[in-house]
Amino acid sequence: SGAADAQRQAAHRAALSGQPARWPAAASPVAEEDILAPFQARGLVVVPASAHFIAPDCLEAAGRTYPFRHAVIAAGSAPVVPDTYGLAAVPWLLPEALPWLEEAPEHLLILGGGPEAVELAQTQALLGRRVSLVQPQPNILPGHEMELVVPLREALRQAGVTLHENSRVLTVEHAGAGLALRLEGGARVEGSHLVLALGRAPRLSPLDLPAAGIEATPAGVRVREDLRSTGNRRVWAVGSVADTGAADPAPGQHAAVVAEAMLHGLQSHLGPVAAPRLVRSLPALAQLGLTEAEARANGQDPQVLRVPLPGGATGPGVAKLVADRHGRLLGAGLLAEQAGEVA
């Protein structure tokens, strides 16, 4: 959200300037009518209701049916909530709720180890909060070059984040005015607030996709290269709800593909290069294409080249390039303050 981005940018500015950061005043949530007004001003009919398919060419919302010639599913994703014993009995937060807290949390327990969890943990630590990051998987940031994750892990520790990797949560329980996580192996971690940052899953269940003949996987709507549903050519799927085989969606590219097809009748397809996997930390971490480990798992015998990148307040950056034996680039990992721009 915009409020979360503002918090992260404020924390980064404070860290780079050496000035202490303060917990920002709670922002005011944006009213629904303010979100919808720009669309309505352009003449679009907005129906603020849940919709579901009732036929291959018709959907229903708010008690009305809407026949269509073409439709686009852009339902987005929902946070993953684990089935952990005791979780239903304690209060917990999602990452987007943190900017709206009126008082700074005393000790955040963040459950997860992907980009969102890492960004959130570092941001809150730089804002002066106690933070414990609990990652059930063996390492934080799976899917990134591990030799670049190692210095980022150290940057998290220097910011004040306590890391618990390879730590599966067995139970959640009340502890004084807060709560505690009991981890596999017997460790117990107490905190004042629990934040679930375990990633997101496509928001498919309310749509009744089978009624429209739309095929889906756990990763989203099954689509062709032009983002049309494999089971219903009237329907496109875009963003995080589309199963393109890429690790991260590229909403801007998706929108361009669909717009050219629907508005101009052009046969447009996704490009061969997936969007970078970006961790907006300090320094930032970006991954394009395959890591060295992924290339070896695919049967490649890759060449590896490490290239220095311009440094900043966090020190010099580095790019790790992975190529096949003919010199064709298979992937690149970048660790630098401006890794997102370089990627």
PDB file of N, CA and C in Angstrom, residues 238-240 248-257 275:
ATOM      1  N   VAL A 238      -5.173 -11.583 -15.491  1.00  0.00           N
ATOM      2  CA  VAL A 238      -3.985 -10.740 -15.408  1.00  0.00           C
ATOM      3  C   VAL A 238      -3.527 -10.593 -13.962  1.00  0.00           C
ATOM      4  N   GLY A 239      -2.264 -10.189 -13.813  1.00  0.00           N
ATOM      5  CA  GLY A 239      -1.718  -9.941 -12.488  1.00  0.00           C
ATOM      6  C   GLY A 239      -1.489 -11.232 -11.721  1.00  0.00           C
ATOM      7  N   SER A 240      -1.625 -11.147 -10.415  1.00  0.00           N
ATOM      8  CA  SER A 240      -1.304 -12.285  -9.556  1.00  0.00           C
ATOM      9  C   SER A 240      -2.318 -13.406  -9.644  1.00  0.00           C
ATOM     10  N   ASP A 248       6.798 -14.099 -10.328  1.00  0.00           N
ATOM     11  CA  ASP A 248       6.112 -12.875  -9.934  1.00  0.00           C
ATOM     12  C   ASP A 248       5.351 -12.329 -11.124  1.00  0.00           C
ATOM     13  N   PRO A 249       4.175 -11.749 -10.886  1.00  0.00           N
ATOM     14  CA  PRO A 249       3.412 -11.181 -11.993  1.00  0.00           C
ATOM     15  C   PRO A 249       4.040  -9.884 -12.486  1.00  0.00           C
ATOM     16  N   ALA A 250       3.732  -9.527 -13.717  1.00  0.00           N
ATOM     17  CA  ALA A 250       4.157  -8.255 -14.296  1.00  0.00           C
ATOM     18  C   ALA A 250       2.905  -7.518 -14.738  1.00  0.00           C
ATOM     19  N   PRO A 251       2.188  -6.872 -13.789  1.00  0.00           N
ATOM     20  CA  PRO A 251       0.870  -6.299 -14.115  1.00  0.00           C
ATOM     21  C   PRO A 251       0.898  -5.316 -15.270  1.00  0.00           C
ATOM     22  N   GLY A 252       1.943  -4.488 -15.366  1.00  0.00           N
ATOM     23  CA  GLY A 252       1.991  -3.535 -16.469  1.00  0.00           C
ATOM     24  C   GLY A 252       2.057  -4.225 -17.812  1.00  0.00           C
ATOM     25  N   GLN A 253       2.891  -5.264 -17.916  1.00  0.00           N
ATOM     26  CA  GLN A 253       2.999  -6.017 -19.163  1.00  0.00           C
ATOM     27  C   GLN A 253       1.696  -6.752 -19.450  1.00  0.00           C
ATOM     28  N   HIS A 254       1.087  -7.316 -18.412  1.00  0.00           N
ATOM     29  CA  HIS A 254      -0.184  -8.005 -18.589  1.00  0.00           C
ATOM     30  C   HIS A 254      -1.235  -7.047 -19.147  1.00  0.00           C
ATOM     31  N   ALA A 255      -1.318  -5.841 -18.575  1.00  0.00           N
ATOM     32  CA  ALA A 255      -2.315  -4.869 -19.020  1.00  0.00           C
ATOM     33  C   ALA A 255      -2.105  -4.512 -20.490  1.00  0.00           C
ATOM     34  N   ALA A 256      -0.846  -4.363 -20.906  1.00  0.00           N
ATOM     35  CA  ALA A 256      -0.563  -4.008 -22.295  1.00  0.00           C
ATOM     36  C   ALA A 256      -0.993  -5.125 -23.248  1.00  0.00           C
ATOM     37  N   VAL A 257      -0.726  -6.378 -22.874  1.00  0.00           N
ATOM     38  CA  VAL A 257      -1.108  -7.506 -23.716  1.00  0.00           C
ATOM     39  C   VAL A 257      -2.621  -7.546 -23.905  1.00  0.00           C
ATOM     40  N   ALA A 275       9.432 -10.594 -15.171  1.00  0.00           N
ATOM     41  CA  ALA A 275       9.736  -9.417 -14.366  1.00  0.00           C
ATOM     42  C   ALA A 275      10.742  -9.781 -13.275  1.00  0.00           C
TER      43      ALA A 275
END
